Coordinates of C-alpha atoms and ligand atoms in Angstrom, one line a residue:
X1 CA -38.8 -24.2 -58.0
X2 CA -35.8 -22.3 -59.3
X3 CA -34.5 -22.2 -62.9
X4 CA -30.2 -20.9 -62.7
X5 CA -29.8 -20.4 -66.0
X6 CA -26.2 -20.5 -67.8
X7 CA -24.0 -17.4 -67.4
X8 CA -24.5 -14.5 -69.8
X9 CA -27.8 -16.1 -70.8
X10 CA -29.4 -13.7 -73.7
X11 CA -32.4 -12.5 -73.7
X12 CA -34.3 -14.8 -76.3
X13 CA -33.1 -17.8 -74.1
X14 CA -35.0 -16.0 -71.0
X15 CA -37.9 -15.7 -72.9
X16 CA -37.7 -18.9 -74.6
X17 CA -37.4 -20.7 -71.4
X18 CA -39.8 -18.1 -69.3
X19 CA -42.5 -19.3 -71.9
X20 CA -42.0 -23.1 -70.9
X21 CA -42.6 -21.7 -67.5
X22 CA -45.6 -20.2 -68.8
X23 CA -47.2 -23.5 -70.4
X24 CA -47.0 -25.5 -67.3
X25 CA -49.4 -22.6 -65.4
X26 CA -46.9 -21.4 -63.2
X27 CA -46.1 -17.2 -63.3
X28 CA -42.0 -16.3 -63.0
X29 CA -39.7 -14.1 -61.6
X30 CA -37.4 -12.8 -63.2
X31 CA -33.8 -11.8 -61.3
X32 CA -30.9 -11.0 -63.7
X33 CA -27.7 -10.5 -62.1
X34 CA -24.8 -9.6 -62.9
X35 CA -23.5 -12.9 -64.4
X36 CA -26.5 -15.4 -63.8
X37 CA -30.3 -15.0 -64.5
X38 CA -32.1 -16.7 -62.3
X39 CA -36.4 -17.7 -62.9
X40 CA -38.5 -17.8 -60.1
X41 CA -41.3 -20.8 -60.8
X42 CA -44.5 -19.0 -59.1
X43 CA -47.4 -21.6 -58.2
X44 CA -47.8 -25.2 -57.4
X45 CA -44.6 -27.1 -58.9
X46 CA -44.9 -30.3 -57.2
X47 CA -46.2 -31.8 -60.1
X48 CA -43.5 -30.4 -62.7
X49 CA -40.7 -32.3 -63.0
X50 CA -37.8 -30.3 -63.4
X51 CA -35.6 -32.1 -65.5
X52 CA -38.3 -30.8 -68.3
X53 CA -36.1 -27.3 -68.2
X54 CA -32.8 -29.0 -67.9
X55 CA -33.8 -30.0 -71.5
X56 CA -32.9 -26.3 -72.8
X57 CA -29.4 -25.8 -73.6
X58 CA -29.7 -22.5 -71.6
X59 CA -30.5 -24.1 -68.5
X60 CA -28.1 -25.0 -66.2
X61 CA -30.0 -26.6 -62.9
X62 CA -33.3 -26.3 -61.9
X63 CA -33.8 -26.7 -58.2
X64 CA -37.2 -27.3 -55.9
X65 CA -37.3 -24.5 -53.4
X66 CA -38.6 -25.6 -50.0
X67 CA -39.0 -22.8 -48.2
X68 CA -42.7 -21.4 -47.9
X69 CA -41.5 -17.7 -48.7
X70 CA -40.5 -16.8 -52.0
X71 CA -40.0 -13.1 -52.3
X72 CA -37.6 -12.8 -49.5
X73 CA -35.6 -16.1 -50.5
X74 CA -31.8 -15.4 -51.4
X75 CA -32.9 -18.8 -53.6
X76 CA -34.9 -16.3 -55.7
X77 CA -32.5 -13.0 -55.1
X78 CA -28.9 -14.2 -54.8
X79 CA -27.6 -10.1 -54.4
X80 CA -27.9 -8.4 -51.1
X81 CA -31.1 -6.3 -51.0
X82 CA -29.9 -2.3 -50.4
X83 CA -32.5 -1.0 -49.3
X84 CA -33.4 3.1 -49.3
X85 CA -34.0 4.8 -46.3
X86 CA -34.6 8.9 -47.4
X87 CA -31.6 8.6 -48.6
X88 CA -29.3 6.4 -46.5
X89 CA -28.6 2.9 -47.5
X90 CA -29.0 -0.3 -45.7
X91 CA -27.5 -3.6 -46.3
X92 CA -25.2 -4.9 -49.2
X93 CA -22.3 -3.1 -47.3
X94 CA -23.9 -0.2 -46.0
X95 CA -24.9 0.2 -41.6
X96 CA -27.8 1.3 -40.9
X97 CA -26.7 3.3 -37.4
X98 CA -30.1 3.6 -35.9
X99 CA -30.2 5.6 -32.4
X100 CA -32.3 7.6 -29.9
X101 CA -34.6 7.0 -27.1
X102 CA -37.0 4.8 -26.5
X103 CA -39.5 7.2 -26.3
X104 CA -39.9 10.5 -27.4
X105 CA -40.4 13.0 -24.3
X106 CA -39.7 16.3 -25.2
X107 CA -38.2 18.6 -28.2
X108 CA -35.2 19.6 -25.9
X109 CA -34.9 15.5 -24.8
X110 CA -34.9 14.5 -28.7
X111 CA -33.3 17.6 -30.2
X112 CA -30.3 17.1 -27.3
X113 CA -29.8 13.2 -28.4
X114 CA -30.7 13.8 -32.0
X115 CA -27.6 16.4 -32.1
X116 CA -24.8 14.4 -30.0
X117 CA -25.5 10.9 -31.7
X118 CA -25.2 12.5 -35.2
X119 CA -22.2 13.8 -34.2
X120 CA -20.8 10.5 -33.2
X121 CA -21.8 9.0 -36.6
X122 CA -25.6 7.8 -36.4
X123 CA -27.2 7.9 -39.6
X124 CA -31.1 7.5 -38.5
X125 CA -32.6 8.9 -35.3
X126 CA -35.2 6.5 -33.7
X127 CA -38.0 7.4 -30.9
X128 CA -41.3 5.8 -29.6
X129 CA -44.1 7.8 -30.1
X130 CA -46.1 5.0 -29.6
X131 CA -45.4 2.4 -27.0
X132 CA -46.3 -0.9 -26.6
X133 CA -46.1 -1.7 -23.0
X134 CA -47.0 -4.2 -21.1
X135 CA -49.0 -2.3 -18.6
X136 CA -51.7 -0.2 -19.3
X137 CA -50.6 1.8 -16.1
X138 CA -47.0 2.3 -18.0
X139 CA -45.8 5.4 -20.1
X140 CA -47.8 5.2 -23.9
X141 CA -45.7 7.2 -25.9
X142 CA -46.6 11.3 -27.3
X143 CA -48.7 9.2 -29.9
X144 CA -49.1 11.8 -32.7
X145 CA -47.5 14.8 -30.2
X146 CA -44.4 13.0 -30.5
X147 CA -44.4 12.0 -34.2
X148 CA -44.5 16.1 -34.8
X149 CA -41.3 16.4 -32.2
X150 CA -39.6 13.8 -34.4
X151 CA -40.3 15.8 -37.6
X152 CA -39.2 18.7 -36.3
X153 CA -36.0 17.4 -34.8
X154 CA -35.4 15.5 -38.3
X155 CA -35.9 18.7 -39.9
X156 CA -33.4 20.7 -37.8
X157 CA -31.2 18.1 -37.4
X158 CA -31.2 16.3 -40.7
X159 CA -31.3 12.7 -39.7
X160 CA -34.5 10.7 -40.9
X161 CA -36.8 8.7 -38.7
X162 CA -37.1 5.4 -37.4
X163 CA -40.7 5.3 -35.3
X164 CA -43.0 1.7 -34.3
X165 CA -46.7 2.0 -36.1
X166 CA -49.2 0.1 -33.7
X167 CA -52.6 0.6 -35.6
X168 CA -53.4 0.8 -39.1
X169 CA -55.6 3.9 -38.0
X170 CA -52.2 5.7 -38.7
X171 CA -51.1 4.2 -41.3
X172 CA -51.4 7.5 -43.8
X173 CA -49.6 9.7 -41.2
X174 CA -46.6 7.7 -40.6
X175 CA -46.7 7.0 -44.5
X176 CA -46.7 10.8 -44.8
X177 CA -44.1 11.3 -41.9
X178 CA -41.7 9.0 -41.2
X179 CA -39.0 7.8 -43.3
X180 CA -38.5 4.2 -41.7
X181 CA -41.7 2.7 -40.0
X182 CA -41.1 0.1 -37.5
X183 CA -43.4 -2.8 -36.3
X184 CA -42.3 -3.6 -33.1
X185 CA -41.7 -7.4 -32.0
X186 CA -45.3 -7.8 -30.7
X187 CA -46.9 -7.2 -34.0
X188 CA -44.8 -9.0 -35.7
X189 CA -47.5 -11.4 -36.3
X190 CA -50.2 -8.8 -36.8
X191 CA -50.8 -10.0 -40.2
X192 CA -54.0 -7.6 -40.9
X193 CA -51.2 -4.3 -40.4
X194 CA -48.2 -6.4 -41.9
X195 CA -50.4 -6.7 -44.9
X196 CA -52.0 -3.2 -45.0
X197 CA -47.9 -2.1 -45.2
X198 CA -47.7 -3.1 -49.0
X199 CA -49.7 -0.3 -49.8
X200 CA -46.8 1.9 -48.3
X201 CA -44.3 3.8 -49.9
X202 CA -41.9 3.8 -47.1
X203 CA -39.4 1.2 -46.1
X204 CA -40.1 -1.4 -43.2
X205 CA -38.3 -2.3 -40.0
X206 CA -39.7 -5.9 -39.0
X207 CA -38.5 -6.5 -35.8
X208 CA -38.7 -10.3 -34.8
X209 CA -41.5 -11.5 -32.2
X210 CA -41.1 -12.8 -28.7
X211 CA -40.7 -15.6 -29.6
X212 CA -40.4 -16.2 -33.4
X213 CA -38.3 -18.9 -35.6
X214 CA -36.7 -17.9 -38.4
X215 CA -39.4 -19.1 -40.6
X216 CA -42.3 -17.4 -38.7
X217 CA -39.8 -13.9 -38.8
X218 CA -39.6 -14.2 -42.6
X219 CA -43.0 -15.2 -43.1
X220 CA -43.7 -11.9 -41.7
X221 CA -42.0 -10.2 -44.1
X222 CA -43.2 -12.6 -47.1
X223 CA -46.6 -11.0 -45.8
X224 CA -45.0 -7.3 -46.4
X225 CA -43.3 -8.3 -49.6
X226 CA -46.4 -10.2 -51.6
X227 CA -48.8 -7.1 -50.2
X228 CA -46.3 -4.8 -52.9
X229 CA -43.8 -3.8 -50.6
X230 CA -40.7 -4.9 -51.0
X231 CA -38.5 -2.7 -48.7
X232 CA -38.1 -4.4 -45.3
X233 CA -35.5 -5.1 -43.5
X234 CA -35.1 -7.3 -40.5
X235 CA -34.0 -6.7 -36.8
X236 CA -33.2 -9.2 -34.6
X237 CA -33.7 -7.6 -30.9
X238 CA -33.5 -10.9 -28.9
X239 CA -36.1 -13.9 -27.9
X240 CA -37.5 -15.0 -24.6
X241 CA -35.5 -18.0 -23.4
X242 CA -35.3 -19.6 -20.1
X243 CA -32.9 -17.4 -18.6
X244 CA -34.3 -14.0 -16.4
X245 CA -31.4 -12.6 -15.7
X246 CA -31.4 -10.9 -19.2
X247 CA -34.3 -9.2 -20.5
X248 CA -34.1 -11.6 -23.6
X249 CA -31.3 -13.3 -25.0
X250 CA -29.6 -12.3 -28.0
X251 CA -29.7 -14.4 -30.9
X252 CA -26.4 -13.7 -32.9
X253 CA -26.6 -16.8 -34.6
X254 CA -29.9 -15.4 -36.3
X255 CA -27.2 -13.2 -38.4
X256 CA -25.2 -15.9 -40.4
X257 CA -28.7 -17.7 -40.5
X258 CA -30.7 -14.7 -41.7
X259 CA -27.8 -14.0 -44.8
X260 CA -28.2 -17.7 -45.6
X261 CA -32.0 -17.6 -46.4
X262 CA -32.6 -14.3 -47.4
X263 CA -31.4 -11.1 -48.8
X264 CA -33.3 -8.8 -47.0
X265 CA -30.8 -6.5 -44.2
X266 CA -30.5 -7.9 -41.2
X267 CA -29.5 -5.3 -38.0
X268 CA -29.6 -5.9 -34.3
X269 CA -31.1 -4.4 -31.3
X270 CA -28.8 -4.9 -28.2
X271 CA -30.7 -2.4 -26.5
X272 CA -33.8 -4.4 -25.6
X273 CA -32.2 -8.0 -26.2
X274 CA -30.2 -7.4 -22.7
X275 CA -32.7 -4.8 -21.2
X276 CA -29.2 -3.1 -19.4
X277 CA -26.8 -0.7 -20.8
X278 CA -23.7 -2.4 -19.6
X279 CA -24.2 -5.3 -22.1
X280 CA -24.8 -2.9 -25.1
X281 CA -21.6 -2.7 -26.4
X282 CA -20.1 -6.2 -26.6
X283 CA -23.1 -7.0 -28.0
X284 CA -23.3 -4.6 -30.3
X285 CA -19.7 -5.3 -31.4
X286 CA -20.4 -8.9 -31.7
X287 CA -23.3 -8.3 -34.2
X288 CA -20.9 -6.3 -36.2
X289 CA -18.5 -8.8 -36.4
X290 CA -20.9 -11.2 -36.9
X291 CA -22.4 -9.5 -40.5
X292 CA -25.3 -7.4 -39.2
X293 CA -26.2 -4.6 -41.7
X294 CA -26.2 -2.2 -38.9
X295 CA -27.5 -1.4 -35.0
X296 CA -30.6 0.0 -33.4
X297 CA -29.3 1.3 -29.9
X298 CA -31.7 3.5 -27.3
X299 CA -29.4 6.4 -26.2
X300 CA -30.5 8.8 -23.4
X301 CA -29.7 12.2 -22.3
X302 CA -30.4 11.0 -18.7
X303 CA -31.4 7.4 -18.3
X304 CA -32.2 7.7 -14.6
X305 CA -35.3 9.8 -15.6
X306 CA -36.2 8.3 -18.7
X307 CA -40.1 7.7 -19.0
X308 CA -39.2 4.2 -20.8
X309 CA -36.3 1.7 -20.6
X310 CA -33.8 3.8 -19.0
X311 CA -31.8 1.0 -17.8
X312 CA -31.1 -0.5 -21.2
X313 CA -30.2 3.1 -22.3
X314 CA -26.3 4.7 -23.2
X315 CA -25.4 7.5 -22.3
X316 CA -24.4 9.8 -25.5
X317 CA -20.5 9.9 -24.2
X318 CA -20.6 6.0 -24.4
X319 CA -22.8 6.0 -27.6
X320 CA -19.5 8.2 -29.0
X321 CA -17.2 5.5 -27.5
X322 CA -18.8 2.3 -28.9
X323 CA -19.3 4.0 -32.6
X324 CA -15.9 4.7 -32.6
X325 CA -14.9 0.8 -32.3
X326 CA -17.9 -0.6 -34.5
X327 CA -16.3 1.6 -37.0
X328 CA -13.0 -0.4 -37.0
X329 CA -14.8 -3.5 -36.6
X330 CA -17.1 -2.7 -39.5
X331 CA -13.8 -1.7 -41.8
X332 CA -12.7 -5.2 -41.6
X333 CA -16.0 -6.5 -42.5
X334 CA -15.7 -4.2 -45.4
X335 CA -18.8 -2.4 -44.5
X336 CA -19.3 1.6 -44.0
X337 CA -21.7 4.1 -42.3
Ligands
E4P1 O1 -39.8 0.0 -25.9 C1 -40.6 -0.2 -25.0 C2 -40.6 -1.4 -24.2 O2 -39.4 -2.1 -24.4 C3 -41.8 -2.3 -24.6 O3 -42.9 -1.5 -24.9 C4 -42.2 -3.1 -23.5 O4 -41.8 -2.7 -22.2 P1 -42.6 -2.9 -20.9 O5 -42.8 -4.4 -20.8 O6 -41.8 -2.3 -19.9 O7 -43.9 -2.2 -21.1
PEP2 C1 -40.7 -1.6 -28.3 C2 -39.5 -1.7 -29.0 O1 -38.9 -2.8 -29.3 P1 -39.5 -4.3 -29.4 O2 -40.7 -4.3 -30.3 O3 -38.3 -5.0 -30.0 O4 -39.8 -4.7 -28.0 C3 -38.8 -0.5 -29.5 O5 -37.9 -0.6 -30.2 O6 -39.2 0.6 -29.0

């Protein structure tokens, strides 16, 4: 249950009313904006009846919230959520340009892509140093090898990191390390590591399962957000559907959705949604247009070679080329990176 109370309320009618909240034995949340305070009911409300707070002349509605998550509700947080990554913003107006391989290979491979995408106007530098594959046959990733080659490519380079955490057993590195850390779509349900990340100082990427609904996708973040992390933001990177001929399919309705229920970013991964390079950059367009809060795209230095999803790889030349048109697309949206 939500309390909206009347604009410019002061600060004896939040506590005034916040202690009503009190006396029925539910904790609050407070979110003042800047025109409307909004309180949070925290606990079992079905047997309050709201029109109790209506009551208060500094109450203008009280509403039943039914959605299961709170903390990432817009219900609860009507603003955007910007969220911090070393530095560069994300969300509330601000793209998040995420790029890089998929996995970390060598110094030269990273320090090579690092250097062009900057240059074309990335503002975060992913890479796999751990890789979920399928196989056990397949490519793993550098593991901790290639979490050093991303440090020192960040450090030369000046672009922070984006890298996927697969086991709490690193969960101090990466903490110490890397200024974004990722759960990959496979552990988006992981809920033993999702809640192990509130005792993190570092920002989340929650990428959305194989297969999740909206609901389960937040959830996931709820999880995050109640362990005492609050800094996540969401990437949608596709869901299994039906249809093979795509590696997944992109769900861009997931952005206007996402905005609706929560205030947490929202950025898309055309890269592994497709699964082939040629259907990168309308997608990645179209998410623009659509509202995302920015792009996570796998760029190669030469995808016919790459040790991990080459095929759903740019080149850095078309990287340049696409950046140049989200750019325009993202000034009418009134957004900037
Ligand atoms: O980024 C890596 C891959 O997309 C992911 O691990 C799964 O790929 P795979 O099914 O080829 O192993
Ligand atoms: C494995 C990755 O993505 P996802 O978890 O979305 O499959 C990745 O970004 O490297």
């Amino acid at each position: 249950m939500i309390i909206v109370l009347k604009p410019r309320a002061k600060q004896e009618d939040i506590a005034r009313v916040e202690a009503m909240v009190k006396r029925k034995g539910l904790d609050s949340h407070i979110v003042v904006g800047a025109e409307m305070t909004i309180i949070g009911c925290i606990g079992d409300t079905t047997q309050v009846d709201p029109k109790l707070f209506e009551v208060d002349s500094a109450v203008d509605k009280v509403m039943h919230v039914q959605e299961p998550y709170k903390l990432a509700n817009r219900a609860f947080h009507p603003e955007d959520s910007v969220i911090d990554v070393s530095g560069v913003k994300v969300g509330g107006g601000y793209l998040a340009m995420i790029a890089g391989p998929c996995s970390v290979e060598s110094v030269d491979q990273v320090m090579e892509i690092a250097k062009a995408v900057k240059a074309s106007g990335a503002n975060l530098l992913r890479g796999g140093a751990f890789k979920p594959r399928t196989s056990p046959y397949s490519f793993q990733g550098l593991g901790l090898k290639g979490l050093d080659i991303l440090c020192e490519v960040r450090d030369a380079v000046g672009l922070p990191i984006v890298t996927e955490l697969m086991s709490p057993d690193y969960l101090d590195i990466f903490n110490e390390k890397v200024d974004l850390i990722q759960i990959g779509a496979r552990n988006m349900q992981n809920f033993d590591l999702l809640k192990q990340l509130g005792q993190v100082d570092r920002p989340i990427l929650l990428k959305r399962g194989l297969n999740a609904t909206y609901e389960e996708w937040i959830m996931s973040a709820e999880y995050i957000m109640a362990s005492g992390n609050e800094n996540v933001i969401l990437c949608e990177r596709g869901i299994r559907t039906f249809e093979t001929y795509t590696r997944n399919t992109l769900d861009l309705q997931s952005i206007p959705v996402l905005r609706r229920l929560t205030h947490l970013p929202i950025i898309v991964d055309p890269s592994h949604a497709g699964g082939k390079w040629w259907l990168v950059d309308s997608m990645a367009k179209a998410s623009v247009a659509a509202g995302a809060d920015g792009l996570m795209i796998e760029v190669h230095n030469n995808p016919e070679c790459a040790l991990c999803d080459g095929a759903q790889s740019l080149k850095p030349r078309k990287y340049d080329d696409l950046l140049r048109d989200v750019s325009q697309i993202a000034a009418v949206t009134g957004k900037t990176f």
